[in-house]
Structure formats: structure tokens, C-alpha cells
Tab-separated table of C-alpha atoms in Angstrom:
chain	number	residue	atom	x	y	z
A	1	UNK	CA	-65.459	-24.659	-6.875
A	2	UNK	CA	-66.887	-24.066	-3.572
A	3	UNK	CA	-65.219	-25.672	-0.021
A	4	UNK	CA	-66.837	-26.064	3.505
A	5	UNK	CA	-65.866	-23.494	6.025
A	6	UNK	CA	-64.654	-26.102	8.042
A	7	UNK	CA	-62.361	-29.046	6.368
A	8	UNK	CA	-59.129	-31.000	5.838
A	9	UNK	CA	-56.887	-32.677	3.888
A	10	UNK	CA	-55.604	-35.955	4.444
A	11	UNK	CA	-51.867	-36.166	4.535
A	12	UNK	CA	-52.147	-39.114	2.047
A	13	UNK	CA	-54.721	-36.776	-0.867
A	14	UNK	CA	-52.281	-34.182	-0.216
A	15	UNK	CA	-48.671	-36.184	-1.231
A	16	UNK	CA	-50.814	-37.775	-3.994
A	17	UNK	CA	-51.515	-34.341	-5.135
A	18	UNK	CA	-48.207	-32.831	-4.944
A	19	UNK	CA	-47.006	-36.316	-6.994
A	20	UNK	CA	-49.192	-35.355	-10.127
A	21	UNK	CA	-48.825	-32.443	-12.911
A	22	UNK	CA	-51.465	-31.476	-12.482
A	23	UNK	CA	-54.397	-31.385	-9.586
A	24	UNK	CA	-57.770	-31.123	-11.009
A	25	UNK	CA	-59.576	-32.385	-7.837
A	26	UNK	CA	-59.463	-32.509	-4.244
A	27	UNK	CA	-61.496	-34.724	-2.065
A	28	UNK	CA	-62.761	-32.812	0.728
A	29	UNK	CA	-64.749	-34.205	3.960
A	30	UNK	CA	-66.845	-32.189	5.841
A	31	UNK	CA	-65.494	-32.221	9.126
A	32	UNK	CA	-66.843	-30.488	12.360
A	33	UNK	CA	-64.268	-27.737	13.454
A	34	UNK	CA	-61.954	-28.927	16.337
A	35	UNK	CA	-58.606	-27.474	17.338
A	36	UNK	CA	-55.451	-29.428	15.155
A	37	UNK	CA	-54.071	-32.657	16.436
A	38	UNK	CA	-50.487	-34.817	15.787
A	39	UNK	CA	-52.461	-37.314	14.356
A	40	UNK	CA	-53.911	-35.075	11.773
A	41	UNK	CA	-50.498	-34.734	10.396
A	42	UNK	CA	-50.044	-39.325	10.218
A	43	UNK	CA	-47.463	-40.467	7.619
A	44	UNK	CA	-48.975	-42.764	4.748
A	45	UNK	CA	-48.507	-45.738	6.931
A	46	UNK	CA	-50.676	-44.171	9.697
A	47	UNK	CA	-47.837	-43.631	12.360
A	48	UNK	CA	-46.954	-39.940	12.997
A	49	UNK	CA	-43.485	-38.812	12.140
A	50	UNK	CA	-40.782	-39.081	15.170
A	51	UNK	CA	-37.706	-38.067	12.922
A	52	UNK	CA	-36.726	-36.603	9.096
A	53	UNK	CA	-35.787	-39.465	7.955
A	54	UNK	CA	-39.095	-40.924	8.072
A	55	UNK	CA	-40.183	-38.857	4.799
A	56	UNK	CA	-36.833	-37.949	3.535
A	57	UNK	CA	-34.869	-41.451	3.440
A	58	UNK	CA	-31.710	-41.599	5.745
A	59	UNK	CA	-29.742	-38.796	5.825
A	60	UNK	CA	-25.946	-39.211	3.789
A	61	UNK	CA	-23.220	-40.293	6.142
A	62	UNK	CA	-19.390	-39.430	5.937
A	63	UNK	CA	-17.659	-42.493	5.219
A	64	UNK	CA	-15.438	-42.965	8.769
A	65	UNK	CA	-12.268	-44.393	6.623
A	66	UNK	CA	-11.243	-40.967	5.259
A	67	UNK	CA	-8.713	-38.634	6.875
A	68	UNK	CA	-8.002	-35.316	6.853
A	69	UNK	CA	-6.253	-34.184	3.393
A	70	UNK	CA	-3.286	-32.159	5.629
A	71	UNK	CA	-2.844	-35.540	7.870
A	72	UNK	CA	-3.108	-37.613	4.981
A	73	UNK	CA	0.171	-39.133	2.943
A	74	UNK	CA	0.545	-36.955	-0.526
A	75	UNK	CA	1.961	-39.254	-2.966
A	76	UNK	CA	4.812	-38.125	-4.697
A	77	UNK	CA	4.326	-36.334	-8.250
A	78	UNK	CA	6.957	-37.611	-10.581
A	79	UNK	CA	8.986	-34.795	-12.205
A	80	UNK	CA	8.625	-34.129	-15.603
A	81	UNK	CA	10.397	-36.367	-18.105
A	82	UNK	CA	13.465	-34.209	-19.496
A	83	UNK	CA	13.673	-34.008	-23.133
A	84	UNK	CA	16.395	-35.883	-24.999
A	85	UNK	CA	19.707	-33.956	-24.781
A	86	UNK	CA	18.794	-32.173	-21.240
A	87	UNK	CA	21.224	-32.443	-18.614
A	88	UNK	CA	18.914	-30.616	-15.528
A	89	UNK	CA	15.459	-29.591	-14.615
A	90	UNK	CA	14.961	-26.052	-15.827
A	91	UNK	CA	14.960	-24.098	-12.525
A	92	UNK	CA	11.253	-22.633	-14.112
A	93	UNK	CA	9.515	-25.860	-13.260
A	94	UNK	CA	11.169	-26.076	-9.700
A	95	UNK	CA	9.016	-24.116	-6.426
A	96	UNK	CA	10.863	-21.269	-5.007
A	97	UNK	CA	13.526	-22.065	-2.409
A	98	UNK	CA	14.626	-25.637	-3.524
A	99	UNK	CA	17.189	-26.958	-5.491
A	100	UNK	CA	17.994	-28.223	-8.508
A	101	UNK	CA	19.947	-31.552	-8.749
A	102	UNK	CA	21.820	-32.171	-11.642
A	103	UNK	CA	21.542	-36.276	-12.432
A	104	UNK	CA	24.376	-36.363	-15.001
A	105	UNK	CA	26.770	-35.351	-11.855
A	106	UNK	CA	28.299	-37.901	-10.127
A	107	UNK	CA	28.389	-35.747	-6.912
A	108	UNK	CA	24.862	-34.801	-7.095
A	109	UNK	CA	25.560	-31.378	-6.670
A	110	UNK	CA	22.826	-28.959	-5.287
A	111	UNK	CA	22.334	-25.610	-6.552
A	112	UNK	CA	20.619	-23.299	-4.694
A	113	UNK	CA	17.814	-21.126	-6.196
A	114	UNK	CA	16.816	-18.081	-4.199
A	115	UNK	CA	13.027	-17.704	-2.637
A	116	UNK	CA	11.163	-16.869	0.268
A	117	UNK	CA	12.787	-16.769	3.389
A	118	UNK	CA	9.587	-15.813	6.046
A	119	UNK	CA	7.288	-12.960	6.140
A	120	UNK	CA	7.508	-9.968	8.170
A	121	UNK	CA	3.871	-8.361	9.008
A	122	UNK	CA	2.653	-10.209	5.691
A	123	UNK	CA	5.658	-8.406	3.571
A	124	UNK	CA	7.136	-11.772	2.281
A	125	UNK	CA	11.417	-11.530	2.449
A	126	UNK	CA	13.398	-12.816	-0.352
A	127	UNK	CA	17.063	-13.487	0.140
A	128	UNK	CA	17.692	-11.150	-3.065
A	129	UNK	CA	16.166	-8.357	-2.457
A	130	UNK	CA	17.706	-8.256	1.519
A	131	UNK	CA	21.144	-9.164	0.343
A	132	UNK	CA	21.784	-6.607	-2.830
A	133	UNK	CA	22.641	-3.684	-0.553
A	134	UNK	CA	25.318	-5.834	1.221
A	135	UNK	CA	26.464	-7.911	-1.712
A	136	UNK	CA	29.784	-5.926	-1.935
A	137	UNK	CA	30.428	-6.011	1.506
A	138	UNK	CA	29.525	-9.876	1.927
A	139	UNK	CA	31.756	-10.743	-1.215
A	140	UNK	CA	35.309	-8.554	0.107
A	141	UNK	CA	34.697	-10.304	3.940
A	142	UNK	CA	34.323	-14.094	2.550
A	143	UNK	CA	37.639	-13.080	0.461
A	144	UNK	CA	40.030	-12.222	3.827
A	145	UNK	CA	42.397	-14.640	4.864
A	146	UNK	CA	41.544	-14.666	8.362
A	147	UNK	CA	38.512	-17.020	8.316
A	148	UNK	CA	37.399	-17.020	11.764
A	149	UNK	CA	37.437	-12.518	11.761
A	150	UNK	CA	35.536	-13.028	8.637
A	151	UNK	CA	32.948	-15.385	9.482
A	152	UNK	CA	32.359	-13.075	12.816
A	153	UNK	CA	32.113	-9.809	10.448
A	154	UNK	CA	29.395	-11.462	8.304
A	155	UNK	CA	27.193	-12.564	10.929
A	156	UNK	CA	27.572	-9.572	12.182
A	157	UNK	CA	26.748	-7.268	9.158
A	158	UNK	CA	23.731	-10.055	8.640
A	159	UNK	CA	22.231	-9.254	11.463
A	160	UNK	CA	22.625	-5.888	11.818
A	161	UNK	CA	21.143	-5.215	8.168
A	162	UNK	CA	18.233	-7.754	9.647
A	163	UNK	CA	17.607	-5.610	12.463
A	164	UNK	CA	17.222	-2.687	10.456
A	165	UNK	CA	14.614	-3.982	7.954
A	166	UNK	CA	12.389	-5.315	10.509
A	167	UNK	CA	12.059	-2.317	12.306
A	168	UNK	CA	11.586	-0.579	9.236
A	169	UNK	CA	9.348	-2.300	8.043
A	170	UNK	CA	7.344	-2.735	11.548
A	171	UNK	CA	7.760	0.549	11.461
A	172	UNK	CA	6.059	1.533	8.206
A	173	UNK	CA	3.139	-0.951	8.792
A	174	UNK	CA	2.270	0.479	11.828
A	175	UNK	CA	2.340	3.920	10.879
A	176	UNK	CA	0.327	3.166	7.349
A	177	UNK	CA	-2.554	1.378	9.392
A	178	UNK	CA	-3.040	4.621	11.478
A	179	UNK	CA	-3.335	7.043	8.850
A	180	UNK	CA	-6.898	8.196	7.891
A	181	UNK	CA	-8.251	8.335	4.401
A	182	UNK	CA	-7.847	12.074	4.816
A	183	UNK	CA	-4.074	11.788	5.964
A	184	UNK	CA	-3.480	9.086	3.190
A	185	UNK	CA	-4.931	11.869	0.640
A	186	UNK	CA	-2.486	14.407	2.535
A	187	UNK	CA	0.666	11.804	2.378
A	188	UNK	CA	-0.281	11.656	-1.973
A	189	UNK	CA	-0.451	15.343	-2.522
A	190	UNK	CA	3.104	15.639	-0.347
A	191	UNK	CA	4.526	13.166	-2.560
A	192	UNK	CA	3.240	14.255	-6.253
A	193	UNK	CA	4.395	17.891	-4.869
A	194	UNK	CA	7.967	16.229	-3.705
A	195	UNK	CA	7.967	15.022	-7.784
A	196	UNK	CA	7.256	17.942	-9.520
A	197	UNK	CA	10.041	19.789	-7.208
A	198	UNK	CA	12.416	17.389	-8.006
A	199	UNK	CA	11.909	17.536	-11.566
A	200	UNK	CA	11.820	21.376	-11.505
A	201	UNK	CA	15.110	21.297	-9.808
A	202	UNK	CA	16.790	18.481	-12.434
A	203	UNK	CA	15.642	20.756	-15.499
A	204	UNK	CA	12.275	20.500	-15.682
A	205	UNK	CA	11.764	17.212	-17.794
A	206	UNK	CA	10.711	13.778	-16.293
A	207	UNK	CA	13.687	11.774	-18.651
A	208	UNK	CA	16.476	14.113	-17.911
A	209	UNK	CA	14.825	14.086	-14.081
A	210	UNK	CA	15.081	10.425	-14.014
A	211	UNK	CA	18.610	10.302	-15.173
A	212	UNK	CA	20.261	12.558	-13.218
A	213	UNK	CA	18.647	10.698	-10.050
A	214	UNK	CA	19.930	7.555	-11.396
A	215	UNK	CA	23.644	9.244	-11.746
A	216	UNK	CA	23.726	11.084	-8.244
A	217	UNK	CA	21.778	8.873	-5.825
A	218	UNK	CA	21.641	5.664	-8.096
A	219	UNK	CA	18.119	5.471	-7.770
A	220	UNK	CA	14.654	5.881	-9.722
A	221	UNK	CA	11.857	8.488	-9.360
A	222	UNK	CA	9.487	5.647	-7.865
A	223	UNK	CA	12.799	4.721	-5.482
A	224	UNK	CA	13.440	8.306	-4.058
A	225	UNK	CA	9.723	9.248	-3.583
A	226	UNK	CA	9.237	5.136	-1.938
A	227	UNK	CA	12.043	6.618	0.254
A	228	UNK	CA	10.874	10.259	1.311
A	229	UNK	CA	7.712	8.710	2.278
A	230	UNK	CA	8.776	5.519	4.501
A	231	UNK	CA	11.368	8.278	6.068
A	232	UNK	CA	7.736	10.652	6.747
A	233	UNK	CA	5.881	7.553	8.208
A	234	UNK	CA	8.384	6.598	10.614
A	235	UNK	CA	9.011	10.272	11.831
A	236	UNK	CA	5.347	10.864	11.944
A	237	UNK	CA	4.396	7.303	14.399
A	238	UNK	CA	8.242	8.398	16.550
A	239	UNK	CA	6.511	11.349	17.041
A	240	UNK	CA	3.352	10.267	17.996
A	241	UNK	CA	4.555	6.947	20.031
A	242	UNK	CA	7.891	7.130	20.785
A	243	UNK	CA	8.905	11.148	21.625
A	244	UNK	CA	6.088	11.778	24.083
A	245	UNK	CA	7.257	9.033	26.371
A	246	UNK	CA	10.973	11.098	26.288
A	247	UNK	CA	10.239	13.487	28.831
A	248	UNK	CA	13.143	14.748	30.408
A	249	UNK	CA	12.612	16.896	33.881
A	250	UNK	CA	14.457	19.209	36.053
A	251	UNK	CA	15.326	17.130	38.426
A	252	UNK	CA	16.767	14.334	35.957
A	253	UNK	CA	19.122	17.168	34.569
A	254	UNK	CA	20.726	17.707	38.360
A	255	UNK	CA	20.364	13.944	39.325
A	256	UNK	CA	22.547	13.507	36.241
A	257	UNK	CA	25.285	16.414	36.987
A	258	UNK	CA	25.912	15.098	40.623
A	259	UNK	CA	26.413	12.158	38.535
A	260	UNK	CA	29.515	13.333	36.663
A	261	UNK	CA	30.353	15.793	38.520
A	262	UNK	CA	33.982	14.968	37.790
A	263	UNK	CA	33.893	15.543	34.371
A	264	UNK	CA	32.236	18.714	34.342
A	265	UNK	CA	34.555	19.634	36.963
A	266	UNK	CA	38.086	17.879	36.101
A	267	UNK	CA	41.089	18.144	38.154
A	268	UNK	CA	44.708	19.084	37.123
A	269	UNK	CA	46.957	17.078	35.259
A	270	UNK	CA	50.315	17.043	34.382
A	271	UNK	CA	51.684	15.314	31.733
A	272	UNK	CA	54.806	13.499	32.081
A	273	UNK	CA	57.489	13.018	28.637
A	274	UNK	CA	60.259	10.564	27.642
A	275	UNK	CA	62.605	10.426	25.310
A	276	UNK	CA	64.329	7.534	24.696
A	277	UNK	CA	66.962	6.816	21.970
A	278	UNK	CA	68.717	3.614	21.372
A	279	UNK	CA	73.163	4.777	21.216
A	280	UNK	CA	74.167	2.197	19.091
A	281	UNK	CA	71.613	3.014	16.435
A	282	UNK	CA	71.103	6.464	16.744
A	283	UNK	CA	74.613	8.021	18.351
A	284	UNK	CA	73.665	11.355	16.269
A	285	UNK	CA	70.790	11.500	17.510
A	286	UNK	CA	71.783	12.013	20.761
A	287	UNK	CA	74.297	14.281	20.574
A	288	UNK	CA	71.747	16.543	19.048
A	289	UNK	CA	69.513	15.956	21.911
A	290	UNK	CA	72.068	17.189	24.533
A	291	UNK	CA	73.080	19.958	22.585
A	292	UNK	CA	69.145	21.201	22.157
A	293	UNK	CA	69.146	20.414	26.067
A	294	UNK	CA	72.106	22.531	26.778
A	295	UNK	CA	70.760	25.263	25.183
A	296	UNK	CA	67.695	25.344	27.223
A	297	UNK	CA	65.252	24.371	24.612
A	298	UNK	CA	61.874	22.804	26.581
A	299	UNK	CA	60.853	19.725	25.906
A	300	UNK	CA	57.643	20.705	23.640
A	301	UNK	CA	60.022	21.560	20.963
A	302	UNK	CA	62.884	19.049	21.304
A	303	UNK	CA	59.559	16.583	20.898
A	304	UNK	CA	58.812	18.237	17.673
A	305	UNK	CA	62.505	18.156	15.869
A	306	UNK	CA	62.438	14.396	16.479
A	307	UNK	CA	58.800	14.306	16.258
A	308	UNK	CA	57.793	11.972	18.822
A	309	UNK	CA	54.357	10.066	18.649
A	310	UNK	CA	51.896	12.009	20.727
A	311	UNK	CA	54.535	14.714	21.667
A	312	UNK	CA	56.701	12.464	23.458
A	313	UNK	CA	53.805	12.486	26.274
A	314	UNK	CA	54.227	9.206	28.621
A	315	UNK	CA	51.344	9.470	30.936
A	316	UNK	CA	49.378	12.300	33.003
A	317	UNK	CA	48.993	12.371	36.828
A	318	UNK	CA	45.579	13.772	38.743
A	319	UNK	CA	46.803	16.744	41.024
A	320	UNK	CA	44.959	17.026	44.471
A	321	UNK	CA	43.540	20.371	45.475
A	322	UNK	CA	46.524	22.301	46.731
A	323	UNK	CA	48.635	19.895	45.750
A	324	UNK	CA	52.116	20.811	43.811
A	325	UNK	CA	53.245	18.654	40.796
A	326	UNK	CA	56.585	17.278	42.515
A	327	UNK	CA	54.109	16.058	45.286
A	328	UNK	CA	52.045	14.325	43.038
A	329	UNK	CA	54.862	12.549	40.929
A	330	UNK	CA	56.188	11.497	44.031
A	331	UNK	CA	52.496	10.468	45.437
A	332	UNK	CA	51.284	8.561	42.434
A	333	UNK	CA	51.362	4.473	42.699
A	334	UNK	CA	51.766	4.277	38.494
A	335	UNK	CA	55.525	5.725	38.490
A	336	UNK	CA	58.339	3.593	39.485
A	337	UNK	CA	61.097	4.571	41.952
A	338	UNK	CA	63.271	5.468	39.021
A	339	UNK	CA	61.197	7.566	37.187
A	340	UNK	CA	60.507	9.708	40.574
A	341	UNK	CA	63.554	10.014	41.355
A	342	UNK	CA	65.216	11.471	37.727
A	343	UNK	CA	62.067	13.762	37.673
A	344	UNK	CA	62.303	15.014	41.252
A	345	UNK	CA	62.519	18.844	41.689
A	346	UNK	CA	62.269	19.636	37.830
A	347	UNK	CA	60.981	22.434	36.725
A	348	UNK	CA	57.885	22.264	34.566
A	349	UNK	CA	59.505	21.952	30.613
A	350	UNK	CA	62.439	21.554	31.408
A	351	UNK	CA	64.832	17.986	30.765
A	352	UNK	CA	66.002	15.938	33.651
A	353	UNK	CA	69.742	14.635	33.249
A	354	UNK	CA	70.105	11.624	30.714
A	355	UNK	CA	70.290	8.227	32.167
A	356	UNK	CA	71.825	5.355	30.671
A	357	UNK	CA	69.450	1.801	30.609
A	358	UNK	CA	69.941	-1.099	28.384
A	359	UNK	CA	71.576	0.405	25.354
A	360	UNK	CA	69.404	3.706	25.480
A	361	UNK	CA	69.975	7.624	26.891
A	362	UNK	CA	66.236	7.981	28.567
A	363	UNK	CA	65.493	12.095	29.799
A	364	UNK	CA	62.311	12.944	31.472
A	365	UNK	CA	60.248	15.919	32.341
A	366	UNK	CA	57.421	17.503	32.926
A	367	UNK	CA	55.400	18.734	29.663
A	368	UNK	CA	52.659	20.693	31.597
A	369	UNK	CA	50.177	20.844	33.515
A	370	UNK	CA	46.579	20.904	32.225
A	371	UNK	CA	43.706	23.027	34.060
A	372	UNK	CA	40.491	22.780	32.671
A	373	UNK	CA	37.892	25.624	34.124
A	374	UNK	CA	34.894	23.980	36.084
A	375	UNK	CA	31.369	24.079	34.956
A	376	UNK	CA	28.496	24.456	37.223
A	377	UNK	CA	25.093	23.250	36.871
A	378	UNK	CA	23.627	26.646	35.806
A	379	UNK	CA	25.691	26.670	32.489
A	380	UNK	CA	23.429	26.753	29.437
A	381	UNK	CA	25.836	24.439	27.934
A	382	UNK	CA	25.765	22.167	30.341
A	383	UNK	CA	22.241	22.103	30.831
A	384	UNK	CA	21.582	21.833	27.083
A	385	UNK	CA	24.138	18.743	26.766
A	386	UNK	CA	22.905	17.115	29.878
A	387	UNK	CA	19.240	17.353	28.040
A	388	UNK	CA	20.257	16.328	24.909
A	389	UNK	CA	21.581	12.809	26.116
A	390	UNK	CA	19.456	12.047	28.459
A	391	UNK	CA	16.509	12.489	26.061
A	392	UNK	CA	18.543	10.767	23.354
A	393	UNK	CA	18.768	7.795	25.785
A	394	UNK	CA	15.534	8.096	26.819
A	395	UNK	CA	14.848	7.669	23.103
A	396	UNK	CA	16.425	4.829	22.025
A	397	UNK	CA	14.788	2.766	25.265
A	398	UNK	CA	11.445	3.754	24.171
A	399	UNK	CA	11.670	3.103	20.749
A	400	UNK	CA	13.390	-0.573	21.906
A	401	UNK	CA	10.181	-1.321	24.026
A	402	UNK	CA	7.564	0.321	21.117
A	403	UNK	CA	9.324	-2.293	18.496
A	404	UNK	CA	9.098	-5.091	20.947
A	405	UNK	CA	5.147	-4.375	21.239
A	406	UNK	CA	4.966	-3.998	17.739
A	407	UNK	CA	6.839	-7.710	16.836
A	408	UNK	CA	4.296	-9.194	19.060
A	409	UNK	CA	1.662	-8.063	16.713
A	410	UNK	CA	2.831	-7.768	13.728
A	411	UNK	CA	5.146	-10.789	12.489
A	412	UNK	CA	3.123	-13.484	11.161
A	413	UNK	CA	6.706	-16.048	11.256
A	414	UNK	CA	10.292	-16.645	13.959
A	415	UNK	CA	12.267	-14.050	13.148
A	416	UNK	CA	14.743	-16.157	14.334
A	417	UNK	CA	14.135	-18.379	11.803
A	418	UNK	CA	13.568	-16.001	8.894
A	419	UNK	CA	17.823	-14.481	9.969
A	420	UNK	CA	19.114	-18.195	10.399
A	421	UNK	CA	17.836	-19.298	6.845
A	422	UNK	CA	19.205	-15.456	5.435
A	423	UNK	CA	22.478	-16.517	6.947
A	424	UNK	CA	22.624	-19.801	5.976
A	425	UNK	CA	21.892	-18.227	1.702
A	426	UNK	CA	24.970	-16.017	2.430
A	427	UNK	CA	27.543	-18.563	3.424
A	428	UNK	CA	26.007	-21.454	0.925
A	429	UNK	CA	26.450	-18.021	-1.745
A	430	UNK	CA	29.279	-16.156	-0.666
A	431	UNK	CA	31.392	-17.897	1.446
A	432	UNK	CA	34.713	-19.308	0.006
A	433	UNK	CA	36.098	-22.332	1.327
């Protein structure tokens, strides 16, 4: 059929229209052309539409009465009837980390069923699998007698097995979220190459491979290999976080000489001997020390016949510069009158003359003197030592500030929490009252 060049619809033909099957005819007026108007677009009733719900019906409200599911009071879900004859839950049907109640008890004793303890960069922590390697350990300190040293011990082999497994394992995270697919590739070809070495050095065969790593390092294939590569991660992110912030210079090597000076450079010393022996209980005894006196044996080796703890050495005394070793006995503030006075004028080895106090024969003397040679700062050893600990220092207070950053990202839960519930499993599971 033919239509005017010019024409329009009413909005009442049209929504008849769209109502039916099927639209075999459409009224048409012939209309002048004129530009498109609101009230060309006039609801059924005639008034032109001000909002959707005008055509549509009102628009579905939320009833204001309901609350938020995670605000809202759960009711309780009964626990399953037990079948006749059953004394307990079966710990199957119970959710990790609770406990099963035993109703035919009296008591109402709980039982406590391991589960998980916190998560650690999305790694969830189960009391199990942190405690096996310190089972042995936990189980001989909850058996001592001293309750108090014991309790201290465990808390503190808790937490310092805790401290290691979250920085290894905020260790490892980091490191495997900055490896590229390339490097990740790299890390897999290491590995399978680390396997077939391993079982070309334990005879060639995979079984026989597996066993003997299971007799020497009590450990599986998949454990060792889990092992070499956590111990690759962490030395690859040290060395690309922690060891370039370790820089140790020239000047921190003399700053730290001047610093101990003294011990690269020690005085003399001379170290002073007693020997004491009780006359009642040991008359013999000291008979045989006068004799070995009288025959002019030194000291060194009258210590040794009776051996002596420490050679018989009582203390050491710092020599001045220039200083002899009579002046320096006689100078020093940690010898008592008496002691000066049987030692003064010795000779170096030699045995003062006995002297009798409260039941026992005392002789001093003078062991030796100890010189050590001094050591500037241009010794290689020196300089090499100095280096070595102050990067080594250096180290450990970078890597304490990198795992600091990293704990702010990377635990999703309080570690303090996550240690105070792993202690609280080891005394409810160890601990002997």
C-alpha cells in the first residue's frame, strides 16, 4: 500500500497495533508537514507523559522491614540427631577449628579439633602443618619439671618458628609476583634439571631416587625440589631488594676501626694464679705442692699435675704502656691488700710463699704475661673483617625494614592474632598440667 509523504500515527492506533497479532491496517491522516511536538507523543488519556510510571505501572519497591542478611539474627541450625548407640558428634560433621562436646560426659569436656588459624598473604595457616617440625621439641619442654623455664622456652620456640614462616613466606610471595613468564619458564627448566641430577646421582631410577631422599634428608622428590626453589626465590628478591641497599664505604671501614681501636690494638696482660688446698682434706696434697715448689717447678706445670680448672688462672690485669707487672698488681683496684702483698716482687712463674687462711695453704704467682701484636688499619685482615660485619649488619637492618614493608602489603589478617591462637593450640595440646 501506498502512504502520504507527509503523515502520523496517533499514539493511541499505534499501542492498539502493537496489542494485536497481527496488523493488517493502519489509519493514516494526511497531515501538513510541521516540525514534531510533545503533544504529538499524548498518552491514551490525552495528557503527555511526566514520568515512567505513567505507561509502565509503578515501579517495585523494597519492602523497608528487611535488614541486611550479615546484621540480621541467624537462627540456630539444630545438630544432627545422633544415631542410637552414639556417644559424640563425628568430628566430620563439625567446621574446622571448633570442638566437639561429648553429652554423655558429665564434665562436658571439649576436645579440640585442629583448623585454620589466619592467613598469611592468602596462604591459609593450620596449626598442624606449623607445629610438626616442633612437635618433638614442644612435647620434651611441657615434660620438665620446672614449669615456669618451660612455659618461657615454648613461647619462645613458638614465636621464633612464627617469625620464620612469615618471612618466608612474605618472602616467597613477593619474589613469585615479580618473576616474568620468561623467568617462571627459566625457574621450571632449573628445577626439572635439579631432578634429573638428583636422580642421576641416587642411581639413576625415580623409586630408588625417592627412597634414598626419604632415608638421608627424610623428605620427598616434590619436598626437596619445593625447597631448592623457595631457597632460589628468596636469594634472588635479597639480591635484588635487600643487598643493594648494603653498601659499605671507605670511610665506614675507618669510622669503625677508631671505633675499636682497643681491640685491634690490645694491651698487655698478666695473668694472675692460685692454688688453694683445703689441709684437713687434702694434707698430701700439699706436701706434694711444696715439694714441686722447692724444686723450682713454675706454676704452669704444678697447675697441670693437680689439674686446676682453667690452669689455676685467677684473673688478668691491663698493663699501662711502660708499665712493669709488679706496678700494675700493686696499681690495680680488683686485688686486695693481701693478695698484693704475697705477690709483691715475684718473678713471673714462679710461687709466692704459702699462706695459711681458714683451713687452706693459698700460693700465688704470676702465670704470664700476654702481648698480643697490634693491627693497623691497612691490614687486609682487618679491613676484610671490618667489611664483612658491617655489611652483615647492614644486612640484617635492611632486610628487617624490607619485611616490615612487605607485612603492610601482604597479610590479609593480625599476625598477632594468628601467633596468640598458635600458642594457645600448643598449650591446650601439649602442655601437661
Amino acid at each position: 500500500m501506498r502512504f502520504p509523504a507527509a503523515m502520523a500515527l496517533t499514539s493511541a492506533t499505534l499501542l492498539a497495533c502493537l496489542g494485536l497479532a497481527s496488523c493488517s491496517t493502519l489509519e493514516v491522516e494526511d497531515v501538513k508537514a510541521r516540525p514534531v511536538a510533545l503533544a504529538d507523543f499524548a498518552g491514551a488519556s490525552g495528557g503527555a507523559m511526566q514520568e515512567p510510571r505513567d505507561y509502565f505501572g509503578m515501579l517495585p519497591t523494597v519492602d523497608p522491614t528487611l535488614e541486611n542478611v550479615s546484621e540480621r539474627e541467624v537462627p540456630e541450625i539444630p545438630a544432627p540427631a545422633l544415631a542410637k548407640g552414639s556417644k559424640s558428634t563425628p568430628a566430620a560433621a563439625q567446621p574446622a577449628g571448633t570442638t566437639v562436646e561429648d553429652p554423655a560426659s558429665s564434665d562436658r569436656q571439649r576436645w579440640l579439633i585442629d583448623g585454620l588459624v589466619g592467613q598469611i598473604n592468602g596462604r591459609p595457616v593450620f596449626a598442624d602443618e606449623f607445629l610438626e617440625p616442633i612437635e618433638a621439641s614442644l612435647q620434651k619442654l611441657s615434660a620438665l619439671t620446672d614449669r615456669a623455664a618451660a612455659r618461657k622456652e615454648i613461647e619462645n620456640l613458638v614465636a621464633a618458628r612464627f617469625e620464620d614462616w612469615v618471612n618466608s613466606e612474605l618472602i616467597i610471595s613477593e619474589a613469585e609476583s615479580q618473576l616474568s613468564p620468561e623467568q617462571q619458564e627459566g625457574l621450571f627448566a632449573w628445577l626439572r634439571t635439579i631432578q634429573e641430577s638428583e636422580v642421576a646421582e641416587r642411581g639413576g631410577n625415580v623409586a630408588e631416587a625417592r627412597k634414598s631422599l626419604e632415608d638421608d634428608l627424610g623428605m620427598s622428590i616434590d619436598q626437596f625440589l619445593q625447597q631448592r626453589r623457595d631457597a632460589a626465590l628468596a636469594k634472588y628478591l635479597i639480591d635484588r631488594k635487600v643487598t643493594p641497599r648494603t653498601i659499605v664505604s671507605w670511610r665506614d671501614i675507618e669510622r669503625e676501626y677508631r671505633r675499636r681501636v682497643e681491640e685491634f690494638n690490645p694491651p698487655p696482660r698478666a695473668s694472675i694464679g692460685r692454688i688453694a688446698i683445703n689441709v684437713k682434706d687434702d694434707a698430701l696434697k700439699v706436701e706434694k705442692v711444696k715439694a714441686m715448689a722447692a724444686e723450682g717447678k713454675p706454676f704452669v706445670d704444678i697447675a697441670d699435675a693437680l689439674k686446676l680448672p682453667k690452669g689455676g688462672v685467677l684473673t688478668e690485669i691491663v698493663l699501662e704502656p711502660g708499665q712493669s707487672v709488679d706496678a700494675a698488681i700493686q696499681a690495680d683496684k680488683s686485688l686486695n691488700d693481701a693478695i698484693k702483698a704475697q705477690l709483691r716482687g715475684i718473678p713471673v712463674g714462679v710461687l709466692s710463699a704459702p699462706v695459711e687462711a681458714r683451713g687452706f695453704v693459698v700460693w700465688l704467682a704470676v702465670v704470664g704475661v700476654k702481648e698480643t701484636a697490634a693491627r693497623n688499619l691497612f691490614d687486609t685482615d682487618v679491613q676484610l673483617q671490618l667489611k664483612a660485619e658491617l655489611t652483615a649488619r647492614r644486612s640484617a637492618i635492611e632486610r628487617s625494614r624490607y619485611l616490615t614493608k612487605l607485612r603492610t602489603r601482604w597479610v590479609s589478617d593480625d599476625i598477632g592474632q594468628i601467633y596468640e591462637r598458635l600458642l594457645q593450640i600448643v598449650y591446650n595440646r601439649y602442655w601437661k598440667q
